[in-house]
PDB file of C-alpha atoms in Angstrom:
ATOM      1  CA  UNK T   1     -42.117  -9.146 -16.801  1.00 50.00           C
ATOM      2  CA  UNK T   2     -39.018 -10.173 -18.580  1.00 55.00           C
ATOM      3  CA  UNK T   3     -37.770  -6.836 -18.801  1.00 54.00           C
ATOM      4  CA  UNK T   4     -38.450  -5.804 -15.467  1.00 51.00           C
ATOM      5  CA  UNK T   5     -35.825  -8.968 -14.405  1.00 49.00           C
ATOM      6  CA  UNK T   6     -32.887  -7.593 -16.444  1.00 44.00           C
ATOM      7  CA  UNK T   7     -33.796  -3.982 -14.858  1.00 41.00           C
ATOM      8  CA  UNK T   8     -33.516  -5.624 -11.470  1.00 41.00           C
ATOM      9  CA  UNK T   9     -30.026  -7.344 -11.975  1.00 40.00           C
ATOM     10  CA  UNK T  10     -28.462  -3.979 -13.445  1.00 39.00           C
ATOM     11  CA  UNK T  11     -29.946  -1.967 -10.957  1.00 37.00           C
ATOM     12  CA  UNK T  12     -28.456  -4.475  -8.247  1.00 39.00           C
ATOM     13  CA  UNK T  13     -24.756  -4.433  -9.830  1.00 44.00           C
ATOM     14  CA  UNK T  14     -25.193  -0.801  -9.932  1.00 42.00           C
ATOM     15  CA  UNK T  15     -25.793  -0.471  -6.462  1.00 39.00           C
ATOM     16  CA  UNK T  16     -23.491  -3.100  -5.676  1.00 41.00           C
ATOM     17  CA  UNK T  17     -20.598  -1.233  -7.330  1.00 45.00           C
ATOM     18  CA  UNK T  18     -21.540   1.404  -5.408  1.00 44.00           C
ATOM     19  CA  UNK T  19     -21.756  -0.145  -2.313  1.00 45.00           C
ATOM     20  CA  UNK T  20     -17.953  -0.622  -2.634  1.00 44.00           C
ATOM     21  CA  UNK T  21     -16.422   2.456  -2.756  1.00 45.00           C
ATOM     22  CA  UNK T  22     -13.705   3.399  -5.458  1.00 45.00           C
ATOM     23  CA  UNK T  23     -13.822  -0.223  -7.181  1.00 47.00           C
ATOM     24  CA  UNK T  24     -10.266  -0.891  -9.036  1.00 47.00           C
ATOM     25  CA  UNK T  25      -8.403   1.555  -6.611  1.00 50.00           C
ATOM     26  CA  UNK T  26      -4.549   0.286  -6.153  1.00 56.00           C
ATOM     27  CA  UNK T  27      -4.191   3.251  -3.590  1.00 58.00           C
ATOM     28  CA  UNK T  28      -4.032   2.997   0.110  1.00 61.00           C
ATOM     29  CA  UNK T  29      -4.419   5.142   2.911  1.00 81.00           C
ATOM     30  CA  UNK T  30      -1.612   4.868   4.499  1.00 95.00           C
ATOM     31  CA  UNK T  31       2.308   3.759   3.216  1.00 95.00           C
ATOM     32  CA  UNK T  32       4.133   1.882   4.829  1.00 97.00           C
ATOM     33  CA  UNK T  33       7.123   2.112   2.313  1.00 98.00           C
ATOM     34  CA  UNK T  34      10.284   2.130   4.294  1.00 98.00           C
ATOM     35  CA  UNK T  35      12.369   1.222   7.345  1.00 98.00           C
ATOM     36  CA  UNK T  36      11.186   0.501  10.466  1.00 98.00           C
ATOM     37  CA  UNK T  37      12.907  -0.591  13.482  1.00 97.00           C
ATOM     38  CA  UNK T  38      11.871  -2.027  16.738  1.00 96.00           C
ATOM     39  CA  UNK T  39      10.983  -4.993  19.036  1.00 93.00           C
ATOM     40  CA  UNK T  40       9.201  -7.792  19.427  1.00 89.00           C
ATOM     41  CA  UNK T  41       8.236  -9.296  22.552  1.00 89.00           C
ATOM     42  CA  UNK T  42       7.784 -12.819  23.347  1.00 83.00           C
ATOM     43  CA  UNK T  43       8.281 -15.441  26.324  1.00 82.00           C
ATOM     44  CA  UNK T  44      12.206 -15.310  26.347  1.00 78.00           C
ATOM     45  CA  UNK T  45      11.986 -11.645  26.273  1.00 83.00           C
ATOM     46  CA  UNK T  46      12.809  -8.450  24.057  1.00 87.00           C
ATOM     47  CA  UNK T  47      14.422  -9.019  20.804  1.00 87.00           C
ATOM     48  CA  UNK T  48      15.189  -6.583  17.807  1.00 90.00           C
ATOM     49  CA  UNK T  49      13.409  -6.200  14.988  1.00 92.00           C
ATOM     50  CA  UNK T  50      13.720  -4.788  11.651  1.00 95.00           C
ATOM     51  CA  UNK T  51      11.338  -4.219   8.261  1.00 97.00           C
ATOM     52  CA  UNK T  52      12.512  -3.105   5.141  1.00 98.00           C
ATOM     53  CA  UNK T  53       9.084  -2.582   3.254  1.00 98.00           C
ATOM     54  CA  UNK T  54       8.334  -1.159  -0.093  1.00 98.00           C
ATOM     55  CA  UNK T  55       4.542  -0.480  -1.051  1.00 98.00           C
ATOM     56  CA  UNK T  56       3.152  -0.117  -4.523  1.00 97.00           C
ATOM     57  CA  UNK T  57      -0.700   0.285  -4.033  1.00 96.00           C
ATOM     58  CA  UNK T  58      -1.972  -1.838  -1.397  1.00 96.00           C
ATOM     59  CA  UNK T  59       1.096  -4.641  -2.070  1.00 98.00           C
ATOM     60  CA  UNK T  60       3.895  -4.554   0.487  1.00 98.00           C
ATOM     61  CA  UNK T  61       7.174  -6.463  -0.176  1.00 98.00           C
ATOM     62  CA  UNK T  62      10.643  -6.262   1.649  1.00 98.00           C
ATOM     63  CA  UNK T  63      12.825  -7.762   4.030  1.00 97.00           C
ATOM     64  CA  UNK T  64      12.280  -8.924   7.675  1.00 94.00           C
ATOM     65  CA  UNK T  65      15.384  -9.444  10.142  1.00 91.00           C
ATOM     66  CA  UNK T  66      15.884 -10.374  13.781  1.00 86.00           C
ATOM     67  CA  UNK T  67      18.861 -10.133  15.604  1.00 77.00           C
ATOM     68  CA  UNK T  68      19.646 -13.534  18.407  1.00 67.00           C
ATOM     69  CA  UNK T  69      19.761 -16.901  18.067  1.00 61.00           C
ATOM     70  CA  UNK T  70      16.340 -17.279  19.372  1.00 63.00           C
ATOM     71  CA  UNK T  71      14.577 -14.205  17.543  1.00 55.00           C
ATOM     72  CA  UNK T  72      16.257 -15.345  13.999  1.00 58.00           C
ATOM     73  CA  UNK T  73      14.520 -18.963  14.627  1.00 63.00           C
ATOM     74  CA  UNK T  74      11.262 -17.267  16.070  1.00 63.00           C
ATOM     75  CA  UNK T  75      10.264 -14.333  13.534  1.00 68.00           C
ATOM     76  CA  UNK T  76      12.957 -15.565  10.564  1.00 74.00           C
ATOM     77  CA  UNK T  77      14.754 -13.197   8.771  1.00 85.00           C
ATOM     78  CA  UNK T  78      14.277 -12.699   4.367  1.00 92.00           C
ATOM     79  CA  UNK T  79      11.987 -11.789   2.595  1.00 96.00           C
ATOM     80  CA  UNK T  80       8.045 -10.661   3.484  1.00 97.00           C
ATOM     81  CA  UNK T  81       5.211  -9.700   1.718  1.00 98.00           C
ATOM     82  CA  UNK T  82       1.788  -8.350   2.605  1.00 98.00           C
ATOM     83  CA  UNK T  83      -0.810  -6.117   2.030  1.00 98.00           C
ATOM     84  CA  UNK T  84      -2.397  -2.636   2.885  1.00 97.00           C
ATOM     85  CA  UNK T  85      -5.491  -2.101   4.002  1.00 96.00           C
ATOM     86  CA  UNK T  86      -6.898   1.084   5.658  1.00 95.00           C
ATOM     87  CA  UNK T  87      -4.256   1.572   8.587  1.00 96.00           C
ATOM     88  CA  UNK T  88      -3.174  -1.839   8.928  1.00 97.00           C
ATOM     89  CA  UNK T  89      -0.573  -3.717   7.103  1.00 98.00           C
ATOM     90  CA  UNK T  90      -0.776  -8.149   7.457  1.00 98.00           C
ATOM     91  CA  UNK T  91       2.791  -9.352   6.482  1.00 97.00           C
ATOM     92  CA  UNK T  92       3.539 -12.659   5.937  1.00 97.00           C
ATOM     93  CA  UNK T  93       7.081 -13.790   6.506  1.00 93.00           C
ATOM     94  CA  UNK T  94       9.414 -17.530   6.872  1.00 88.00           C
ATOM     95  CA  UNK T  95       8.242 -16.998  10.419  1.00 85.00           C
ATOM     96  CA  UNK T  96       4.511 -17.070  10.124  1.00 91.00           C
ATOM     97  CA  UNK T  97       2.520 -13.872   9.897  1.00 95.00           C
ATOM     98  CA  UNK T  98       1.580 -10.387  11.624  1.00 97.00           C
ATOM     99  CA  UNK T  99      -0.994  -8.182  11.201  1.00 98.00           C
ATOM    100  CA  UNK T 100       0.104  -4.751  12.438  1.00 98.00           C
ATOM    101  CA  UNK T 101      -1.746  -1.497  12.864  1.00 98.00           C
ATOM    102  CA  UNK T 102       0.189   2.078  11.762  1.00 97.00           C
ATOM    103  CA  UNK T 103      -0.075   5.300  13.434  1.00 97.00           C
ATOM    104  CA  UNK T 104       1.614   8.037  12.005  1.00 95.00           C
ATOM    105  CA  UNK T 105       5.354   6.914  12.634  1.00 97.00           C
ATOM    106  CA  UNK T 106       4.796   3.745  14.374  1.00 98.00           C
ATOM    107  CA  UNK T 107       3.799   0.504  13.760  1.00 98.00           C
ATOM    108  CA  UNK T 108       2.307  -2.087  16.356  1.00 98.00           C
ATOM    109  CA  UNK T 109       0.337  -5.500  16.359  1.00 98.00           C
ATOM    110  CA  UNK T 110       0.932  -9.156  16.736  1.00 97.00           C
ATOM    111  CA  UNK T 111       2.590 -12.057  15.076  1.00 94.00           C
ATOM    112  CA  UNK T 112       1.027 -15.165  14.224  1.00 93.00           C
ATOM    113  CA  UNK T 113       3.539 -16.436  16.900  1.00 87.00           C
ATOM    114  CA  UNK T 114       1.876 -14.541  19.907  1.00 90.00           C
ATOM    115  CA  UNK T 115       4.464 -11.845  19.853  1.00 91.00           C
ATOM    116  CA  UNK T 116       3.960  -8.148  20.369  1.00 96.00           C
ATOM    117  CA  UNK T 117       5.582  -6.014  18.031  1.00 96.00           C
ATOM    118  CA  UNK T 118       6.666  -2.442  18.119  1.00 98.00           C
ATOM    119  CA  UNK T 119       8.532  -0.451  15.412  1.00 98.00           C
ATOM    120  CA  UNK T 120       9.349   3.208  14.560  1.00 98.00           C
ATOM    121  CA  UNK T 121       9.715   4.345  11.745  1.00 98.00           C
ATOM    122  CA  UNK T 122      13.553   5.366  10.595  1.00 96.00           C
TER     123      UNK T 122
END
C-alpha cells in the first residue's frame, strides 16, 4: 500500500504540471514594448497620457507621464512597472495602479483611481 501512495503523489504532480500549461515560460502573448499615447478620463475631464513601456517576458517596466496640474497629481508621472498576462497588462505606478486590456494597437482599461484610459500605440 505504501507504494501505491508515492504512485499517487507523482501521478498528481504530473498531472498538475500539466494542468498548467508551458510551466517556466517567460513569454507572453502579447508585447506591449513601446510608446503609447492617449487619455485618461476622470471627473475634471480629459487629460493626456503617455507610457513608455519595455517588456522582457511577462515583466513590463517604463515611464508613465501626464500632462496638467491636476493629471500630474492624479496618475503621477516616473517610473511604472507591471506585468503581462494573456492580453492584459496591470501597471503599477506613483499614482496607484491600472489594469489595461490590449487590442492590436490600442490599449484600454481602468486605473485604480476610477479613470478610463485610452492609448494608441505610436
Amino acid at each position: 500500500m505504501r507504494n501505491h501512495g508515492w504512485l499517487v503523489v507523482v501521478l498528481v504532480s504530473t498531472l498538475v504540471g500539466c494542468a498548467s500549461g508551458q510551466s517556466g515560460s517567460t513569454s507572453a502573448p502579447v508585447d506591449v514594448t513601446g510608446s503609447w499615447a492617449g487619455t485618461f478620463t476622470w471627473p475634471y475631464g480629459v487629460s493626456p497620457i503617455t507610457l513608455n513601456l519595455k517588456q522582457a517576458g511577462t515583466d513590463v517596466t517604463g515611464e508613465i507621464e501626464t500632462t496638467g496640474t491636476l493629471g500630474e497629481l492624479r496618475q503621477g508621472n516616473g517610473p511604472v512597472r507591471g506585468t503581462v498576462s494573456g492580453d492584459a497588462v496591470s501597471l503599477v505606478f506613483a499614482g496607484g495602479t491600472a489594469d489595461l486590456q490590449i487590442r492590436g494597437t490600442r490599449m484600454s482599461g481602468f486605473s485604480s483611481s476610477g479613470s478610463n484610459w485610452n492609448l494608441q500605440r505610436r
